Structure formats: structure tokens, C-alpha cells
Short mmCIF file of C-alpha atoms in Angstrom, two decimals:
data_model
loop_
_atom_site.label_atom_id
_atom_site.label_comp_id
_atom_site.label_asym_id
_atom_site.label_seq_id
_atom_site.Cartn_x
_atom_site.Cartn_y
_atom_site.Cartn_z
CA MET A 1 -32.24 16.49 -2.68
CA ILE A 2 -34.89 18.54 -4.37
CA CYS A 3 -37.13 20.81 -2.54
CA ILE A 4 -40.44 22.60 -3.42
CA LYS A 5 -41.97 25.93 -2.31
CA VAL A 6 -45.40 27.14 -3.11
CA TYR A 7 -45.98 30.56 -3.41
CA GLY A 8 -49.45 31.52 -3.94
CA LEU A 9 -50.19 29.83 -7.44
CA LYS A 10 -46.32 29.75 -8.15
CA ILE A 11 -44.53 26.26 -7.64
CA LYS A 12 -40.69 27.00 -6.92
CA LEU A 13 -38.15 24.15 -7.37
CA TYR A 14 -34.75 24.19 -6.26
CA PHE A 15 -31.92 22.31 -5.16
CA VAL A 16 -30.70 21.58 -2.00
CA PRO A 17 -27.17 19.64 -1.46
CA ASP A 18 -27.37 16.59 0.92
CA PRO A 19 -25.39 16.94 4.02
CA PRO A 20 -22.08 15.32 3.69
CA ALA A 21 -21.38 12.04 5.13
CA THR A 22 -18.52 9.65 5.66
CA LYS A 23 -18.51 6.99 2.59
CA PHE A 24 -18.52 3.55 3.89
CA LEU A 25 -17.45 0.95 1.12
CA SER A 26 -17.80 -2.93 2.33
CA SER A 27 -16.12 -4.12 -0.61
CA VAL A 28 -13.80 -2.96 -3.62
CA SER A 29 -14.76 -5.08 -6.49
CA VAL A 30 -11.79 -4.99 -9.39
CA PHE A 31 -12.23 -6.03 -12.86
CA GLN A 32 -9.56 -7.02 -15.01
CA VAL A 33 -7.09 -4.76 -13.06
CA VAL A 34 -4.92 -7.21 -10.99
CA MET A 35 -2.80 -8.41 -14.25
CA LYS A 36 -2.45 -5.03 -15.46
CA ILE A 37 -0.89 -4.09 -12.04
CA ILE A 38 1.46 -7.11 -12.03
CA LYS A 39 2.20 -6.35 -15.93
CA HIS A 40 3.29 -2.75 -14.93
CA TYR A 41 5.79 -3.98 -12.18
CA GLN A 42 7.34 -6.57 -14.38
CA GLU A 43 8.01 -4.16 -17.09
CA GLU A 44 9.25 -1.38 -14.82
CA GLY A 45 9.55 -2.33 -11.50
CA GLN A 46 13.08 -3.65 -10.39
CA GLY A 47 14.05 -4.82 -7.31
CA SER A 48 12.95 -2.26 -4.46
CA GLU A 49 11.98 0.35 -7.06
CA VAL A 50 8.17 1.55 -6.35
CA VAL A 51 5.35 1.78 -9.45
CA GLN A 52 2.59 3.62 -9.16
CA GLY A 53 -0.58 4.28 -11.09
CA VAL A 54 -4.25 5.54 -11.18
CA LEU A 55 -7.09 3.57 -10.76
CA LEU A 56 -10.49 4.20 -12.60
CA GLY A 57 -13.94 2.97 -12.01
CA LEU A 58 -17.53 4.03 -10.23
CA VAL A 59 -19.33 3.50 -7.17
CA VAL A 60 -22.30 1.27 -6.90
CA GLU A 61 -24.44 1.57 -3.68
CA ASP A 62 -21.59 0.52 -0.85
CA ARG A 63 -19.11 -1.02 -3.42
CA LEU A 64 -16.31 0.42 -5.33
CA GLU A 65 -15.77 -0.88 -8.54
CA ILE A 66 -12.48 -0.48 -9.99
CA THR A 67 -12.76 -1.32 -13.79
CA ASN A 68 -9.45 0.06 -15.40
CA CYS A 69 -6.01 1.75 -14.46
CA PHE A 70 -3.12 3.20 -15.94
CA PRO A 71 0.44 3.99 -14.61
CA PHE A 72 2.72 6.73 -13.88
CA PRO A 73 5.43 6.78 -16.19
CA GLN A 74 9.02 6.67 -15.09
CA HIS A 75 10.84 9.74 -15.78
CA THR A 76 14.44 10.83 -14.58
CA GLU A 77 15.90 14.24 -13.38
CA ASP A 78 16.14 15.44 -17.00
CA ASP A 79 12.27 15.41 -17.12
CA ALA A 80 11.98 18.25 -15.08
CA ASP A 81 9.44 19.95 -17.02
CA PHE A 82 7.00 16.35 -17.03
CA ASP A 83 3.54 17.51 -15.56
CA GLU A 84 1.62 14.52 -13.94
CA VAL A 85 -1.26 16.32 -13.29
CA GLN A 86 -1.70 17.57 -17.10
CA TYR A 87 -0.97 13.90 -17.72
CA GLN A 88 -3.40 12.22 -15.87
CA MET A 89 -6.10 14.77 -17.33
CA GLU A 90 -4.91 13.72 -21.10
CA MET A 91 -5.27 10.01 -20.21
CA MET A 92 -8.68 10.24 -18.56
CA ARG A 93 -9.72 12.46 -21.34
CA SER A 94 -8.73 10.03 -23.85
CA LEU A 95 -10.60 7.23 -21.89
CA ARG A 96 -13.67 9.31 -22.03
CA HIS A 97 -13.64 9.74 -25.63
CA VAL A 98 -13.58 5.77 -26.11
CA ASN A 99 -16.41 5.45 -23.93
CA ILE A 100 -14.12 3.62 -20.77
CA ASP A 101 -14.72 4.69 -17.24
CA HIS A 102 -12.74 7.55 -16.59
CA LEU A 103 -13.63 8.45 -13.00
CA HIS A 104 -10.63 8.83 -10.80
CA VAL A 105 -11.27 6.53 -7.77
CA GLY A 106 -7.85 5.86 -6.07
CA TRP A 107 -4.34 4.78 -7.18
CA TYR A 108 -2.23 1.62 -6.61
CA GLN A 109 1.32 1.24 -5.56
CA SER A 110 3.69 -1.66 -5.51
CA THR A 111 5.72 -2.73 -2.21
CA PHE A 112 8.92 -4.64 -1.10
CA TYR A 113 8.66 -6.61 1.62
CA GLY A 114 5.51 -5.32 2.84
CA SER A 115 7.16 -1.94 3.70
CA PHE A 116 4.76 0.90 2.28
CA VAL A 117 3.75 2.41 5.53
CA SER A 118 5.44 6.18 5.14
CA ARG A 119 4.48 9.50 5.39
CA ALA A 120 4.69 9.68 1.84
CA LEU A 121 2.14 7.32 1.65
CA LEU A 122 0.12 9.13 4.26
CA ASP A 123 -0.03 12.81 2.49
CA SER A 124 -1.01 11.00 -0.86
CA GLN A 125 -3.96 9.25 0.50
CA PHE A 126 -5.16 11.88 2.16
CA SER A 127 -4.95 14.20 -0.83
CA TYR A 128 -6.86 11.57 -2.50
CA GLN A 129 -9.33 10.89 0.06
CA HIS A 130 -9.96 14.49 0.56
CA ALA A 131 -10.61 15.25 -2.63
CA ILE A 132 -12.43 11.70 -3.62
CA GLU A 133 -13.88 10.50 -0.15
CA GLU A 134 -14.58 6.89 -1.80
CA SER A 135 -10.93 6.81 -3.12
CA VAL A 136 -8.54 3.90 -1.96
CA VAL A 137 -5.05 2.97 -2.36
CA LEU A 138 -4.02 -0.68 -3.40
CA ILE A 139 -0.72 -2.42 -2.18
CA TYR A 140 0.24 -4.83 -4.53
CA ASP A 141 3.33 -7.02 -2.92
CA PRO A 142 5.39 -8.60 -6.03
CA ILE A 143 7.75 -10.79 -3.45
CA LYS A 144 4.95 -12.14 -1.45
CA THR A 145 3.08 -12.97 -5.03
CA ALA A 146 6.00 -14.74 -6.03
CA GLN A 147 5.66 -17.14 -3.16
CA GLY A 148 2.47 -18.81 -4.42
CA SER A 149 -0.22 -16.13 -3.13
CA LEU A 150 -1.57 -13.31 -4.56
CA CYS A 151 -0.93 -10.46 -2.23
CA LEU A 152 -3.40 -7.22 -3.27
CA LYS A 153 -4.92 -5.30 -0.56
CA ALA A 154 -7.05 -2.03 -0.57
CA TYR A 155 -6.42 0.49 2.15
CA ARG A 156 -8.04 3.58 3.32
CA LEU A 157 -7.64 6.43 6.27
CA THR A 158 -9.85 6.20 8.77
CA PRO A 159 -12.49 9.35 9.78
CA LYS A 160 -10.25 9.91 12.96
CA LEU A 161 -6.94 10.05 10.88
CA MET A 162 -8.42 12.37 8.65
CA GLU A 163 -9.93 14.29 10.90
CA ILE A 164 -6.12 14.87 12.46
CA CYS A 165 -4.41 15.53 9.16
CA ARG A 166 -7.12 18.21 8.40
CA GLU A 167 -6.30 19.85 11.60
CA LYS A 168 -2.57 19.39 11.04
CA ASP A 169 -2.18 18.31 14.83
CA PHE A 170 0.18 16.02 15.23
CA SER A 171 1.15 16.49 18.67
CA ALA A 172 1.35 13.90 21.52
CA ASP A 173 -2.18 15.90 23.03
CA GLY A 174 -3.94 15.99 19.78
CA LEU A 175 -3.41 12.36 18.89
CA LYS A 176 -4.50 11.15 22.73
CA LYS A 177 -7.61 13.58 22.43
CA ALA A 178 -8.72 11.93 19.10
CA SER A 179 -8.02 8.44 20.39
CA VAL A 180 -5.67 8.13 17.04
CA GLY A 181 -3.18 4.88 17.62
CA TYR A 182 -0.99 2.83 15.30
CA GLU A 183 -4.02 -0.21 14.99
CA ASN A 184 -6.76 2.62 13.61
CA MET A 185 -4.77 4.79 11.46
CA PHE A 186 -5.67 2.45 8.56
CA GLU A 187 -8.67 0.66 7.38
CA GLU A 188 -8.53 -2.59 5.18
CA VAL A 189 -11.20 -2.84 2.83
CA PRO A 190 -12.43 -6.56 1.38
CA ILE A 191 -11.47 -6.97 -2.49
CA VAL A 192 -13.58 -9.25 -4.54
CA ILE A 193 -11.59 -9.79 -7.92
CA LYS A 194 -14.04 -10.37 -10.98
CA ASN A 195 -12.80 -11.40 -14.46
CA SER A 196 -14.81 -11.60 -17.76
CA HIS A 197 -15.02 -14.83 -19.18
CA LEU A 198 -12.20 -14.32 -21.79
CA ILE A 199 -9.96 -13.70 -19.02
CA ASN A 200 -10.64 -17.03 -17.28
CA VAL A 201 -10.58 -19.09 -20.38
CA LEU A 202 -6.96 -17.50 -21.15
CA LEU A 203 -6.04 -18.24 -17.48
CA TRP A 204 -7.06 -21.83 -17.95
CA GLU A 205 -5.07 -22.06 -20.85
CA LEU A 206 -1.84 -20.82 -19.09
CA GLU A 207 -2.45 -22.94 -16.61
CA ASP A 208 -3.26 -26.07 -18.97
CA LYS A 209 0.18 -25.23 -20.60
CA SER A 210 2.40 -24.97 -17.76
CA THR A 211 5.06 -27.54 -16.99
CA ALA A 212 4.81 -30.15 -14.08
CA ALA A 213 7.85 -28.41 -12.39
CA ASP A 214 6.09 -24.87 -12.20
CA LYS A 215 3.37 -26.62 -10.43
CA HIS A 216 5.08 -28.27 -7.49
CA GLU A 217 7.35 -25.12 -7.59
CA LEU A 218 4.63 -24.21 -4.73
CA LEU A 219 5.90 -26.64 -2.07
CA ASN A 220 9.32 -25.60 -2.22
CA LEU A 221 10.72 -25.45 1.18
CA SER A 222 13.04 -23.34 1.39
CA SER A 223 12.11 -19.86 2.87
CA SER A 224 15.35 -18.82 4.48
CA THR A 225 16.13 -15.99 2.04
CA HIS A 226 12.46 -14.17 2.37
CA LEU A 227 12.30 -14.51 6.02
CA GLU A 228 15.54 -12.96 6.84
CA LYS A 229 14.89 -9.96 4.76
CA SER A 230 11.78 -9.70 6.62
CA LEU A 231 13.21 -9.99 10.01
CA GLN A 232 16.19 -7.52 8.87
CA MET A 233 13.89 -4.94 7.76
CA LEU A 234 11.97 -5.57 11.16
CA MET A 235 14.92 -5.06 13.11
CA ASP A 236 15.69 -1.99 11.43
CA ARG A 237 12.45 -0.26 12.11
CA VAL A 238 12.97 -1.44 15.45
CA ASP A 239 16.07 0.66 15.62
CA GLU A 240 14.03 3.74 14.17
CA MET A 241 11.57 3.75 16.79
CA SER A 242 14.27 3.40 19.47
CA GLN A 243 15.68 6.48 18.20
CA ASP A 244 12.74 8.08 17.61
CA ILE A 245 11.63 7.42 21.57
CA ASN A 246 15.07 8.48 22.72
CA ASN A 247 14.56 12.03 20.93
CA CYS A 248 11.04 12.30 22.46
CA LEU A 249 12.81 11.73 25.87
CA PHE A 250 16.19 13.67 25.47
CA PHE A 251 13.95 17.01 24.41
CA ILE A 252 14.01 17.84 28.17
CA PRO A 253 17.44 18.98 29.71
CA LEU A 254 18.09 15.66 31.39
CA GLN A 255 22.06 16.54 31.06
CA TYR A 256 21.50 19.01 33.38
CA ILE A 257 19.72 16.66 35.59
CA GLN A 258 22.04 13.88 35.56
CA ARG A 259 24.98 16.31 36.40
CA ARG A 260 22.82 17.93 39.48
CA GLN A 261 22.31 13.87 40.72
CA GLN A 262 25.96 13.36 40.69
CA GLU A 263 26.83 16.44 42.54
CA ASN A 264 24.02 15.49 45.47
CA ALA A 265 25.51 12.39 45.59
CA GLN A 266 29.00 13.10 45.86
CA ARG A 267 28.14 16.06 48.45
CA GLN A 268 26.17 13.23 50.56
CA SER A 269 29.27 10.96 50.45
CA ARG A 270 31.04 14.08 52.04
CA GLY A 271 28.46 14.59 54.48
CA GLU A 272 27.18 17.76 53.02
CA PRO A 273 23.34 18.57 52.83
CA PRO A 274 22.30 18.02 48.99
CA LEU A 275 21.78 21.34 46.43
CA PRO A 276 18.35 22.66 46.95
CA GLU A 277 15.93 22.11 43.78
CA GLU A 278 15.58 24.45 41.01
CA ASP A 279 12.74 25.10 38.82
CA LEU A 280 13.59 23.90 35.38
CA SER A 281 10.94 26.00 33.65
CA LYS A 282 12.77 29.31 34.77
CA MET A 283 15.90 27.94 33.84
CA PHE A 284 15.40 26.61 30.37
CA LYS A 285 13.03 28.00 27.60
CA PRO A 286 10.75 24.97 27.06
CA PRO A 287 11.07 23.54 23.99
CA GLN A 288 8.57 22.39 21.34
CA PRO A 289 7.47 18.70 21.75
CA PRO A 290 8.47 16.84 18.52
CA PRO A 291 5.71 15.61 16.50
CA ARG A 292 4.32 12.18 16.97
CA MET A 293 2.98 11.22 13.47
CA ASP A 294 6.42 9.34 12.56
CA THR A 295 6.35 7.48 15.91
CA LEU A 296 2.66 6.06 14.83
CA LEU A 297 3.72 5.31 10.99
CA ILE A 298 6.87 3.54 12.33
CA ALA A 299 4.88 1.48 14.68
CA SER A 300 2.18 0.73 12.02
CA GLN A 301 4.69 -0.33 9.70
CA LEU A 302 6.25 -2.79 12.53
CA SER A 303 2.71 -4.38 12.84
CA THR A 304 2.15 -4.63 9.27
CA TYR A 305 5.95 -7.16 9.31
CA CYS A 306 4.67 -8.57 12.08
CA GLN A 307 1.64 -9.56 10.28
CA THR A 308 3.56 -10.37 7.17
CA ILE A 309 6.20 -12.80 9.31
CA LYS A 310 3.22 -14.44 11.17
CA GLU A 311 1.64 -15.41 7.69
CA PHE A 312 4.47 -16.12 6.25
CA THR A 313 5.90 -19.06 8.96
CA SER A 314 2.24 -20.24 8.97
CA GLN A 315 2.23 -21.08 5.24
CA ASN A 316 5.70 -22.70 5.74
CA LEU A 317 4.59 -24.69 8.86
CA GLY A 318 1.55 -25.98 6.72
CA LYS A 319 4.18 -27.21 3.97
CA LEU A 320 6.55 -28.72 6.62
CA PHE A 321 3.37 -30.63 7.99
CA MET A 322 2.47 -31.49 4.58
CA ALA A 323 6.04 -32.98 3.26
CA GLU A 324 5.97 -34.53 6.89
CA ALA A 325 3.14 -36.66 5.95
CA LEU A 326 4.05 -37.39 2.78
CA GLN A 327 7.45 -38.84 3.85
CA GLY A 328 5.42 -40.99 6.03
CA THR A 329 3.36 -42.23 3.46
CA SER A 330 5.91 -42.75 1.13
CA SER A 331 7.65 -44.72 3.83
CA TYR A 332 4.90 -47.17 4.80
CA SER A 333 4.32 -48.16 0.89
#
């Protein structure tokens, strides 16, 4: 914002920065980046191994346009002197020299059966979003994509969660005061995939050259392996949630309370008066309550698993009804 001040016959121009405001993204436009992400996973991703990379692009009004990306290189423990920050700076400098969009707008990551909600992702996205307010994280699920539907979603941290992460107050009272729950930790931004005419022609030629067996593979009714794996990971997360809840419950001296209750029950059976109640705060030093952020992340991951299973089962039910209709038509003919 440019302001003008008039001092007599002198006019002075000076720049005043606009007040900070929370960026609202209506959609994320992806240009020729999806194929690069898929290729990156096919070349370096194996099973549950996660691949990551940097997203480049620009902001146009309320849209984030992602026009390019490059992967993080895979390095082992022997490459201890490898500097990821220096690598990113050199890559963006090289792209700028050849007149390609080099502005940092986020990052992408692959996932294994939808298990991406973790403390590492929260910390990474907070760092990106704190430095670049418009940044997003693209989550690519290769397992679901192999089932016949492209699974690529864009997420951002909600303003409430950003405020909690800035203050680093992850206690139960802090989360309750900010009204932060597992359902409003992340916000999903709609994705619009746009390809050039050359890419569309290439996809048309690949589809035209594919065999008939590949085209009918999407109607495969076998889904036990995918569903079994998803349910197994869901049960594992439920066990983690149960253990975390027990840790929160047992941070007070429950063993002492249970022992006192048993003694009072024995005294009442003998006809003796119960022991007087004592002030536990004077007998035991009150411990610090455990942080609740890990519990919220587990709950958010459980919600993601349930949504994934719901979508997968609905698609398979549609296939079953379609197969039943086809069998009825063939029997009548």
C-alpha cells in the first residue's frame, strides 16, 4: 500500500505494508505435476517407503497454481554430509535460470494405505505454512490409484491449529480453549487437474494402445487384500488410541486409590469404620498432564481410515450390483 503525504510544496511517497491476513485458497490447480509425482513413486518408492518432493508454482487471486515439482533425492546413512536445504536452493536457482516457475508453494508426499497423519507431517506442514502462507501438501496414494481411481488430495493446517502450533500449547486446556478437535485440524482444498494439449494427446494414444484386458481390469471384484490391510491398520491405530487414553488416565495415583478402596471394603466386612479420606494433593506431587496432540493425530488418522474404507466399500458395492445386473441380462439372453 502506497501512501502520500504533502509537506508544504513537497510530496513524499512511502510504502506501508498491508496488515497480515489469513490466505484463503478456493482451489489448487495442478499442471503436468501429477505424472511426475506418479513417476517418482514408481522409480523410487517400494511398498510402504515414502517419497517426497517440492512443489513450485504461483498464486493467482485465490487459486494456487502448481506448475512444476522436483523430488527429494534418496540418501542413506553414508550421505551424512548431504544438505537438503542447499539442494533445494540449487534446484530453484537452476530452474530460475531457464525461466521456469521457481517459487516454493509446498511439498508432496506419498502414503501407504492412507496412513499419512503423523507428527512429522504436522511439523513439516507447520514449517512450510509458517514461512509460506499459501503452501499446501499433496498426498498421493499409489495403492488406491492402482485400484482404478486417482487419489491425490491437497491439505492445509487450519488457522486454529496454526495458532496452537505457534504457542506450542498442546495441553488439554489449551486445545479446549482453542476449540481444536481431530475434525478441524486439517482442511482439504479442492484440486483441479489441468493438462496441456500435448499431454492430452499422449494420454489418448496410451489409452488407444492399451489391451482389452487392461481396460476390463477395473471391474475386478477381488478386494479382500486391500480391505483386510486397511482394517488391520485401523485396528492397530485403535490399540494405540486405547494405550494413549490409559496413559492419560493413569497419570494420577490410581493404585493408591484402589488399594484404599479394597481396605475399606475389608473393614466394612469386619464391621469396622472405613478409613478417613485423605487429601491426595498433599500426599503426592501432582504430575504434569500428558500432551494431547498425539491423541488428536491418532483420532484424525482413524477418521481418515474410516473414510477410506467407506469409499472403497461403496465402489465395490457398485461393482457387485453391476455384475449382478450383467449376469441377469446374460441369463435372459
